[in-house]
mmCIF file of C-alpha atoms and ligand atoms in Angstrom:
data_model
loop_
_atom_site.group_PDB
_atom_site.id
_atom_site.type_symbol
_atom_site.label_atom_id
_atom_site.label_comp_id
_atom_site.label_asym_id
_atom_site.label_seq_id
_atom_site.Cartn_x
_atom_site.Cartn_y
_atom_site.Cartn_z
ATOM 1 C CA UNK A 1 234.361 195.267 112.151
ATOM 2 C CA UNK A 2 233.465 194.534 116.091
ATOM 3 C CA UNK A 3 230.742 195.496 117.199
ATOM 4 C CA UNK A 4 230.323 196.246 121.214
ATOM 5 C CA UNK A 5 226.701 196.312 122.498
ATOM 6 C CA UNK A 6 225.597 197.990 125.627
ATOM 7 C CA UNK A 7 224.436 195.461 128.129
ATOM 8 C CA UNK A 8 222.044 196.252 131.043
ATOM 9 C CA UNK A 9 223.150 193.313 132.699
ATOM 10 C CA UNK A 10 226.421 193.543 132.996
ATOM 11 C CA UNK A 11 226.664 197.441 133.668
ATOM 12 C CA UNK A 12 223.957 196.475 136.146
ATOM 13 C CA UNK A 13 225.629 193.990 137.680
ATOM 14 C CA UNK A 14 229.379 195.544 137.512
ATOM 15 C CA UNK A 15 228.437 199.311 138.296
ATOM 16 C CA UNK A 16 226.158 198.899 141.243
ATOM 17 C CA UNK A 17 228.459 200.305 144.178
ATOM 18 C CA UNK A 18 231.220 200.896 142.473
ATOM 19 C CA UNK A 19 233.192 204.045 142.882
ATOM 20 C CA UNK A 20 233.885 206.721 140.232
ATOM 21 C CA UNK A 21 235.627 209.546 139.325
ATOM 22 C CA UNK A 22 234.308 211.539 136.321
ATOM 23 C CA UNK A 23 235.346 215.155 134.506
ATOM 24 C CA UNK A 24 233.268 216.691 132.471
ATOM 25 C CA UNK A 25 229.941 216.238 134.069
ATOM 26 C CA UNK A 26 228.126 219.228 134.009
ATOM 27 C CA UNK A 27 226.453 218.801 130.668
ATOM 28 C CA UNK A 28 225.908 216.633 127.626
ATOM 29 C CA UNK A 29 227.815 213.155 127.321
ATOM 30 C CA UNK A 30 229.593 213.571 130.650
ATOM 31 C CA UNK A 31 226.243 214.911 132.636
ATOM 32 C CA UNK A 32 224.187 211.786 130.888
ATOM 33 C CA UNK A 33 226.902 209.357 131.958
ATOM 34 C CA UNK A 34 226.682 210.902 135.635
ATOM 35 C CA UNK A 35 223.052 210.095 135.281
ATOM 36 C CA UNK A 36 223.168 206.703 134.349
ATOM 37 C CA UNK A 37 225.923 205.715 136.877
ATOM 38 C CA UNK A 38 224.046 206.909 139.246
ATOM 39 C CA UNK A 39 220.955 205.069 138.313
ATOM 40 C CA UNK A 40 222.920 201.872 138.263
ATOM 41 C CA UNK A 41 223.822 202.292 141.943
ATOM 42 C CA UNK A 42 227.490 203.846 141.606
ATOM 43 C CA UNK A 43 228.860 207.265 143.661
ATOM 44 C CA UNK A 44 229.736 209.352 141.356
ATOM 45 C CA UNK A 45 232.569 212.179 142.403
ATOM 46 C CA UNK A 46 232.503 214.734 139.105
ATOM 47 C CA UNK A 47 233.920 217.828 137.877
ATOM 48 C CA UNK A 48 233.433 220.692 135.675
ATOM 49 C CA UNK A 49 234.497 224.063 135.528
ATOM 50 C CA UNK A 50 230.792 224.834 134.609
ATOM 51 C CA UNK A 51 230.000 225.397 138.668
ATOM 52 C CA UNK A 52 226.556 226.583 138.202
ATOM 53 C CA UNK A 53 225.548 223.588 135.730
ATOM 54 C CA UNK A 54 227.160 220.825 138.155
ATOM 55 C CA UNK A 55 225.593 221.994 141.034
ATOM 56 C CA UNK A 56 222.506 221.462 138.711
ATOM 57 C CA UNK A 57 222.760 217.930 138.024
ATOM 58 C CA UNK A 58 223.778 217.038 141.393
ATOM 59 C CA UNK A 59 220.375 218.577 142.793
ATOM 60 C CA UNK A 60 218.097 216.989 140.259
ATOM 61 C CA UNK A 61 219.775 213.613 140.758
ATOM 62 C CA UNK A 62 219.699 214.230 144.485
ATOM 63 C CA UNK A 63 215.935 215.050 143.883
ATOM 64 C CA UNK A 64 215.139 211.580 142.645
ATOM 65 C CA UNK A 65 215.102 208.468 144.627
ATOM 66 C CA UNK A 66 217.635 206.046 143.652
ATOM 67 C CA UNK A 67 216.554 202.297 144.147
ATOM 68 C CA UNK A 68 220.097 201.043 143.688
ATOM 69 C CA UNK A 69 221.704 203.122 146.675
ATOM 70 C CA UNK A 70 223.855 205.258 143.995
ATOM 71 C CA UNK A 71 224.937 208.504 145.220
ATOM 72 C CA UNK A 72 226.448 211.976 143.473
ATOM 73 C CA UNK A 73 228.975 214.786 144.410
ATOM 74 C CA UNK A 74 230.453 217.734 142.788
ATOM 75 C CA UNK A 75 233.428 219.833 142.598
ATOM 76 C CA UNK A 76 234.410 222.819 140.643
ATOM 77 C CA UNK A 77 237.605 221.752 138.389
ATOM 78 C CA UNK A 78 239.493 223.042 135.421
ATOM 79 C CA UNK A 79 240.911 219.896 134.341
ATOM 80 C CA UNK A 80 244.206 222.968 133.273
ATOM 81 C CA UNK A 81 245.169 222.675 137.158
ATOM 82 C CA UNK A 82 246.224 219.232 138.508
ATOM 83 C CA UNK A 83 245.828 220.266 142.192
ATOM 84 C CA UNK A 84 241.823 220.253 141.182
ATOM 85 C CA UNK A 85 241.995 217.086 139.594
ATOM 86 C CA UNK A 86 243.769 215.456 142.777
ATOM 87 C CA UNK A 87 241.232 217.347 144.669
ATOM 88 C CA UNK A 88 238.459 215.239 142.862
ATOM 89 C CA UNK A 89 240.022 211.992 143.402
ATOM 90 C CA UNK A 90 240.582 212.775 146.933
ATOM 91 C CA UNK A 91 236.879 213.653 147.589
ATOM 92 C CA UNK A 92 236.134 209.809 146.274
ATOM 93 C CA UNK A 93 238.808 208.058 148.543
ATOM 94 C CA UNK A 94 238.235 210.194 151.763
ATOM 95 C CA UNK A 95 234.486 209.021 151.050
ATOM 96 C CA UNK A 96 235.178 205.464 150.135
ATOM 97 C CA UNK A 97 238.400 204.321 150.765
ATOM 98 C CA UNK A 98 238.866 203.659 147.176
ATOM 99 C CA UNK A 99 238.322 204.649 143.462
ATOM 100 C CA UNK A 100 237.257 201.528 140.656
ATOM 101 C CA UNK A 101 236.319 203.951 137.557
ATOM 102 C CA UNK A 102 237.918 207.266 136.541
ATOM 103 C CA UNK A 103 236.381 208.544 133.005
ATOM 104 C CA UNK A 104 237.459 211.333 131.496
ATOM 105 C CA UNK A 105 234.519 213.513 129.257
ATOM 106 C CA UNK A 106 236.014 216.779 129.232
ATOM 107 C CA UNK A 107 236.449 218.269 125.656
ATOM 108 C CA UNK A 108 236.433 222.017 124.180
ATOM 109 C CA UNK A 109 235.554 222.759 120.384
ATOM 110 C CA UNK A 110 238.486 224.442 117.671
ATOM 111 C CA UNK A 111 238.764 227.969 118.323
ATOM 112 C CA UNK A 112 238.111 229.832 115.274
ATOM 113 C CA UNK A 113 240.164 232.021 112.826
ATOM 114 C CA UNK A 114 243.847 230.570 113.524
ATOM 115 C CA UNK A 115 244.281 228.531 110.249
ATOM 116 C CA UNK A 116 242.251 230.618 107.553
ATOM 117 C CA UNK A 117 243.417 232.068 104.861
ATOM 118 C CA UNK A 118 241.645 234.979 105.508
ATOM 119 C CA UNK A 119 243.447 235.338 109.027
ATOM 120 C CA UNK A 120 246.761 233.853 108.495
ATOM 121 C CA UNK A 121 249.191 236.317 107.239
ATOM 122 C CA UNK A 122 252.494 237.846 108.253
ATOM 123 C CA UNK A 123 251.233 240.102 110.776
ATOM 124 C CA UNK A 124 249.433 238.289 112.497
ATOM 125 C CA UNK A 125 251.341 235.227 112.549
ATOM 126 C CA UNK A 126 253.833 237.181 115.188
ATOM 127 C CA UNK A 127 250.574 236.764 117.521
ATOM 128 C CA UNK A 128 251.351 233.608 119.738
ATOM 129 C CA UNK A 129 248.216 231.308 119.497
ATOM 130 C CA UNK A 130 247.291 231.219 123.019
ATOM 131 C CA UNK A 131 243.711 229.680 122.313
ATOM 132 C CA UNK A 132 245.490 226.761 120.357
ATOM 133 C CA UNK A 133 247.717 226.242 123.269
ATOM 134 C CA UNK A 134 244.931 226.162 125.333
ATOM 135 C CA UNK A 135 242.754 223.990 123.313
ATOM 136 C CA UNK A 136 245.545 221.095 123.603
ATOM 137 C CA UNK A 137 245.826 221.630 127.394
ATOM 138 C CA UNK A 138 242.232 221.319 127.531
ATOM 139 C CA UNK A 139 241.786 218.293 125.183
ATOM 140 C CA UNK A 140 245.372 216.320 125.733
ATOM 141 C CA UNK A 141 247.748 217.305 128.409
ATOM 142 C CA UNK A 142 244.845 217.295 130.857
ATOM 143 C CA UNK A 143 243.855 213.820 129.809
ATOM 144 C CA UNK A 144 247.425 212.778 130.415
ATOM 145 C CA UNK A 145 247.342 214.207 133.643
ATOM 146 C CA UNK A 146 244.267 212.226 134.619
ATOM 147 C CA UNK A 147 245.198 208.771 133.335
ATOM 148 C CA UNK A 148 248.250 209.114 135.495
ATOM 149 C CA UNK A 149 246.256 210.269 138.450
ATOM 150 C CA UNK A 150 243.663 207.363 137.896
ATOM 151 C CA UNK A 151 246.556 204.711 137.917
ATOM 152 C CA UNK A 152 247.827 205.715 141.244
ATOM 153 C CA UNK A 153 244.498 205.493 142.686
ATOM 154 C CA UNK A 154 243.048 202.953 140.821
ATOM 155 C CA UNK A 155 246.350 200.415 141.369
ATOM 156 C CA UNK A 156 245.441 197.229 142.119
ATOM 157 C CA UNK A 157 247.199 194.461 144.452
ATOM 158 C CA UNK A 158 247.145 191.999 141.753
ATOM 159 C CA UNK A 159 244.633 190.104 143.067
ATOM 160 C CA UNK A 160 241.757 191.222 140.917
ATOM 161 C CA UNK A 161 241.505 188.519 137.949
ATOM 162 C CA UNK A 162 238.388 190.273 136.575
ATOM 163 C CA UNK A 163 239.981 193.604 135.798
ATOM 164 C CA UNK A 164 237.334 195.696 137.060
ATOM 165 C CA UNK A 165 239.454 198.604 137.880
ATOM 166 C CA UNK A 166 239.159 200.589 134.408
ATOM 167 C CA UNK A 167 240.207 204.153 132.625
ATOM 168 C CA UNK A 168 237.638 205.267 130.107
ATOM 169 C CA UNK A 169 239.192 208.255 127.865
ATOM 170 C CA UNK A 170 236.799 210.432 125.439
ATOM 171 C CA UNK A 171 238.778 211.142 122.409
ATOM 172 C CA UNK A 172 236.411 211.694 118.763
ATOM 173 C CA UNK A 173 235.862 210.814 115.259
ATOM 174 C CA UNK A 174 238.230 213.412 115.139
ATOM 175 C CA UNK A 175 241.124 211.271 117.085
ATOM 176 C CA UNK A 176 240.878 208.242 114.236
ATOM 177 C CA UNK A 177 240.152 210.187 111.115
ATOM 178 C CA UNK A 178 241.121 213.137 109.067
ATOM 179 C CA UNK A 179 238.991 215.946 110.580
ATOM 180 C CA UNK A 180 238.043 219.124 108.015
ATOM 181 C CA UNK A 181 238.511 222.589 109.510
ATOM 182 C CA UNK A 182 239.761 220.771 113.510
ATOM 183 C CA UNK A 183 243.651 221.528 113.892
ATOM 184 C CA UNK A 184 244.015 221.819 117.504
ATOM 185 C CA UNK A 185 241.064 219.627 118.537
ATOM 186 C CA UNK A 186 241.847 216.992 115.947
ATOM 187 C CA UNK A 187 245.755 217.059 116.799
ATOM 188 C CA UNK A 188 244.510 216.444 120.762
ATOM 189 C CA UNK A 189 242.025 214.034 119.678
ATOM 190 C CA UNK A 190 244.496 211.559 118.228
ATOM 191 C CA UNK A 191 246.746 212.387 121.285
ATOM 192 C CA UNK A 192 244.147 210.889 123.260
ATOM 193 C CA UNK A 193 243.817 207.648 121.156
ATOM 194 C CA UNK A 194 247.948 207.549 121.753
ATOM 195 C CA UNK A 195 247.498 207.788 125.183
ATOM 196 C CA UNK A 196 244.949 205.001 125.423
ATOM 197 C CA UNK A 197 247.441 203.204 123.273
ATOM 198 C CA UNK A 198 250.275 204.027 125.666
ATOM 199 C CA UNK A 199 248.202 202.518 128.391
ATOM 200 C CA UNK A 200 246.476 199.219 126.811
ATOM 201 C CA UNK A 201 249.175 197.120 127.600
ATOM 202 C CA UNK A 202 250.921 198.616 130.327
ATOM 203 C CA UNK A 203 247.976 199.563 132.656
ATOM 204 C CA UNK A 204 246.470 195.861 132.958
ATOM 205 C CA UNK A 205 250.198 194.213 133.390
ATOM 206 C CA UNK A 206 251.579 196.900 135.656
ATOM 207 C CA UNK A 207 248.447 198.111 137.357
ATOM 208 C CA UNK A 208 245.466 195.675 136.945
ATOM 209 C CA UNK A 209 243.878 198.553 135.014
ATOM 210 C CA UNK A 210 242.201 198.338 131.925
ATOM 211 C CA UNK A 211 241.879 201.205 129.352
ATOM 212 C CA UNK A 212 239.570 202.003 126.661
ATOM 213 C CA UNK A 213 238.668 205.277 124.769
ATOM 214 C CA UNK A 214 235.492 206.606 123.332
ATOM 215 C CA UNK A 215 235.554 208.023 119.984
ATOM 216 C CA UNK A 216 232.178 209.544 119.293
ATOM 217 C CA UNK A 217 230.936 210.921 115.758
ATOM 218 C CA UNK A 218 228.365 213.073 115.542
ATOM 219 C CA UNK A 219 226.667 213.565 119.049
ATOM 220 C CA UNK A 220 223.616 216.013 119.819
ATOM 221 C CA UNK A 221 224.946 218.338 122.266
ATOM 222 C CA UNK A 222 225.941 222.097 122.616
ATOM 223 C CA UNK A 223 229.699 220.789 120.777
ATOM 224 C CA UNK A 224 228.033 220.227 117.648
ATOM 225 C CA UNK A 225 225.715 223.594 117.069
ATOM 226 C CA UNK A 226 228.026 224.350 114.350
ATOM 227 C CA UNK A 227 227.505 221.618 111.993
ATOM 228 C CA UNK A 228 223.968 220.128 113.721
ATOM 229 C CA UNK A 229 221.684 221.879 110.975
ATOM 230 C CA UNK A 230 223.671 220.579 107.876
ATOM 231 C CA UNK A 231 223.887 217.300 109.331
ATOM 232 C CA UNK A 232 220.249 216.750 110.190
ATOM 233 C CA UNK A 233 219.183 218.017 106.834
ATOM 234 C CA UNK A 234 221.204 215.098 105.166
ATOM 235 C CA UNK A 235 219.776 212.855 107.624
ATOM 236 C CA UNK A 236 223.219 211.774 108.888
ATOM 237 C CA UNK A 237 223.276 209.657 112.035
ATOM 238 C CA UNK A 238 223.352 211.247 115.156
ATOM 239 C CA UNK A 239 223.977 209.675 118.525
ATOM 240 C CA UNK A 240 221.879 211.338 121.464
ATOM 241 C CA UNK A 241 224.316 211.818 124.705
ATOM 242 C CA UNK A 242 222.647 208.842 126.532
ATOM 243 C CA UNK A 243 223.710 206.679 123.367
ATOM 244 C CA UNK A 244 227.413 207.643 123.891
ATOM 245 C CA UNK A 245 227.108 207.336 127.545
ATOM 246 C CA UNK A 246 225.977 203.823 127.165
ATOM 247 C CA UNK A 247 229.580 202.576 125.697
ATOM 248 C CA UNK A 248 231.246 204.585 128.331
ATOM 249 C CA UNK A 249 229.295 202.388 130.786
ATOM 250 C CA UNK A 250 230.188 199.228 129.043
ATOM 251 C CA UNK A 251 233.942 199.845 128.411
ATOM 252 C CA UNK A 252 233.880 200.755 132.208
ATOM 253 C CA UNK A 253 232.207 197.778 133.591
ATOM 254 C CA UNK A 254 232.984 194.549 131.298
ATOM 255 C CA UNK A 255 235.985 193.046 132.506
ATOM 256 C CA UNK A 256 236.918 191.814 128.625
ATOM 257 C CA UNK A 257 237.209 195.151 127.134
ATOM 258 C CA UNK A 258 240.547 196.755 127.025
ATOM 259 C CA UNK A 259 242.557 198.691 124.492
ATOM 260 C CA UNK A 260 239.335 199.448 122.402
ATOM 261 C CA UNK A 261 238.825 202.671 120.530
ATOM 262 C CA UNK A 262 234.916 202.699 120.549
ATOM 263 C CA UNK A 263 233.626 204.559 117.236
ATOM 264 C CA UNK A 264 230.203 205.501 118.264
ATOM 265 C CA UNK A 265 227.935 206.267 115.230
ATOM 266 C CA UNK A 266 223.946 206.663 115.179
ATOM 267 C CA UNK A 267 223.851 205.301 118.770
ATOM 268 C CA UNK A 268 225.954 201.810 117.854
ATOM 269 C CA UNK A 269 229.199 201.436 119.221
ATOM 270 C CA UNK A 270 232.479 199.444 117.165
ATOM 271 C CA UNK A 271 236.024 198.973 118.125
ATOM 272 C CA UNK A 272 238.207 200.237 115.528
ATOM 273 C CA UNK A 273 241.752 199.047 116.982
ATOM 274 C CA UNK A 274 240.590 195.609 116.236
ATOM 275 C CA UNK A 275 240.580 196.444 112.445
ATOM 276 C CA UNK A 276 244.004 198.425 112.507
ATOM 277 C CA UNK A 277 245.567 195.438 113.884
ATOM 278 C CA UNK A 278 244.021 192.911 111.884
ATOM 279 C CA UNK A 279 244.983 194.944 108.510
ATOM 280 C CA UNK A 280 248.315 195.493 109.732
ATOM 281 C CA UNK A 281 249.987 193.524 106.840
ATOM 282 C CA UNK A 282 247.925 195.284 104.399
ATOM 283 C CA UNK A 283 248.558 199.084 105.792
ATOM 284 C CA UNK A 284 252.301 198.751 106.480
ATOM 285 C CA UNK A 285 253.395 196.325 103.886
ATOM 286 C CA UNK A 286 253.608 192.371 105.012
ATOM 287 C CA UNK A 287 257.058 192.090 105.656
ATOM 288 C CA UNK A 288 257.143 195.565 107.315
ATOM 289 C CA UNK A 289 254.403 194.456 109.930
ATOM 290 C CA UNK A 290 256.205 191.345 110.477
ATOM 291 C CA UNK A 291 259.737 193.026 111.251
ATOM 292 C CA UNK A 292 257.547 195.777 113.206
ATOM 293 C CA UNK A 293 256.252 193.462 115.707
ATOM 294 C CA UNK A 294 259.270 191.568 116.356
ATOM 295 C CA UNK A 295 260.560 195.342 117.301
ATOM 296 C CA UNK A 296 256.904 195.579 119.106
ATOM 297 C CA UNK A 297 258.260 192.190 121.450
ATOM 298 C CA UNK A 298 261.885 193.838 121.669
ATOM 299 C CA UNK A 299 260.286 196.971 123.382
ATOM 300 C CA UNK A 300 257.708 194.831 125.907
ATOM 301 C CA UNK A 301 256.196 197.410 128.374
ATOM 302 C CA UNK A 302 258.670 199.999 127.191
ATOM 303 C CA UNK A 303 260.890 200.152 130.270
ATOM 304 C CA UNK A 304 264.277 200.858 128.757
ATOM 305 C CA UNK A 305 263.497 203.838 127.005
ATOM 306 C CA UNK A 306 264.965 205.977 129.999
ATOM 307 C CA UNK A 307 267.874 204.328 130.193
HETATM 308 N N1 NAD B 401 229.134 216.028 120.418
HETATM 309 C C1 NAD B 401 229.955 215.144 119.711
HETATM 310 O O1 NAD B 401 229.417 215.175 118.375
HETATM 311 C C2 NAD B 401 231.295 214.763 120.322
HETATM 312 C C3 NAD B 401 231.969 214.290 119.015
HETATM 313 C C4 NAD B 401 233.069 213.616 119.295
HETATM 314 C C5 NAD B 401 233.645 213.742 121.009
HETATM 315 N N2 NAD B 401 233.365 214.563 121.480
HETATM 316 C C6 NAD B 401 233.555 214.482 122.597
HETATM 317 O O2 NAD B 401 232.912 214.054 123.910
HETATM 318 C C7 NAD B 401 233.364 214.705 125.075
HETATM 319 C C8 NAD B 401 232.039 215.552 125.630
HETATM 320 O O3 NAD B 401 231.518 216.467 124.944
HETATM 321 P P1 NAD B 401 230.134 216.927 124.723
HETATM 322 O O4 NAD B 401 229.732 216.757 123.256
HETATM 323 O O5 NAD B 401 229.223 216.388 125.572
HETATM 324 O O6 NAD B 401 230.435 218.598 124.806
HETATM 325 P P2 NAD B 401 229.834 219.471 126.085
HETATM 326 O O7 NAD B 401 230.506 220.694 125.646
HETATM 327 O O8 NAD B 401 228.466 219.230 126.157
HETATM 328 O O9 NAD B 401 230.173 218.948 127.465
HETATM 329 C C9 NAD B 401 231.727 219.078 127.501
HETATM 330 C C10 NAD B 401 231.963 219.494 129.253
HETATM 331 O O10 NAD B 401 233.390 219.563 129.384
HETATM 332 C C11 NAD B 401 233.468 220.875 130.503
HETATM 333 N N3 NAD B 401 234.832 221.473 130.570
HETATM 334 C C12 NAD B 401 235.358 222.023 129.143
HETATM 335 N N4 NAD B 401 236.636 222.711 129.647
HETATM 336 C C13 NAD B 401 236.705 222.417 130.780
HETATM 337 C C14 NAD B 401 238.093 222.683 131.668
HETATM 338 N N5 NAD B 401 239.006 223.071 131.424
HETATM 339 N N6 NAD B 401 237.661 221.967 133.245
HETATM 340 C C15 NAD B 401 236.528 221.101 133.410
HETATM 341 N N7 NAD B 401 235.271 221.553 132.784
HETATM 342 C C16 NAD B 401 235.434 221.090 131.359
HETATM 343 C C17 NAD B 401 232.148 221.595 129.927
HETATM 344 O O11 NAD B 401 231.968 222.758 130.783
HETATM 345 C C18 NAD B 401 231.248 220.664 129.613
HETATM 346 O O12 NAD B 401 230.413 220.470 130.755
HETATM 347 C C19 NAD B 401 234.251 215.820 125.020
HETATM 348 O O13 NAD B 401 235.146 215.012 125.115
HETATM 349 C C20 NAD B 401 234.255 215.867 122.810
HETATM 350 O O14 NAD B 401 235.327 216.286 122.524
HETATM 351 C C21 NAD B 401 232.196 214.832 121.625
#
């Protein structure tokens, strides 16, 4: 499997002075990413629905001196609100005239009690499961909006042959494998991988923008609190938020990385798309794989669906 290594020098070189929009930066992986970008000299505009924690991150970073000239700015954003997402992109564009990188980190855990046999019966099923809809809105619909807004703001004029503009989405191990007990979350995170796959040829060709997805395995944030103890008891691999942030920065900075789904486990990153593509004849069958690839070539960049 193709390992993706974090390069201090590539990220130093490619992120200094870059204008970055990030959602979900008030804590956990997003906050670690904001901090790392800031120390590398990027201008970071981040949003989160947690105003208090967002302001705390901003104040803490602004009180540290940054030798690389980075800056950080926070705005309260609930990603379910399209105008709020737009306002965050406008902040960055109005301040610097352009945006280079868009990183989506927002995610919420599975709402409990909607699929278990003790909760689900012919009476309870009559109640519309609004928390499931909310979960998918936050974990998937907002990501699709984010990606579309990002394309509009990052859109190049076709002259950037280094592919310095990029989108990084945060999926999960639950977006590429079976994830016990995670019905809404896993459905949405598979959808995030779908968004990245929809973008991976289209966005570079049409907009000069790369797109990658990060798929963390267990990472030490509040999101993992329910299973953390049993995980640690079995000495299973655990990422720190900074481990995942480094993979996000690498995907954002490295012009060679596009269309990757980076599984992050125990602090190391591995592209799982490469293996899926390589093994296509094995899992689909050789004949099916050949004809499928012919079909893909006919579809091209997908411009004919709407006719
Ligand atoms: N921690 C893990 O083990 C793990 C594993 C796989 C994937 N992930 C993914 O990594 C990303 C970051 O997760 P984390 O572990 O740092 O969790 P976290 O809860 O620490 O951080 C998530 C952030 O998103 C914000 N947020 C949630 N809903 C929002 C909304 N509607 N609008 C704006 N902000 C909102 C929260 O306030 C928080 O700051 C998520 O997408 C998560 O699904 C985490």
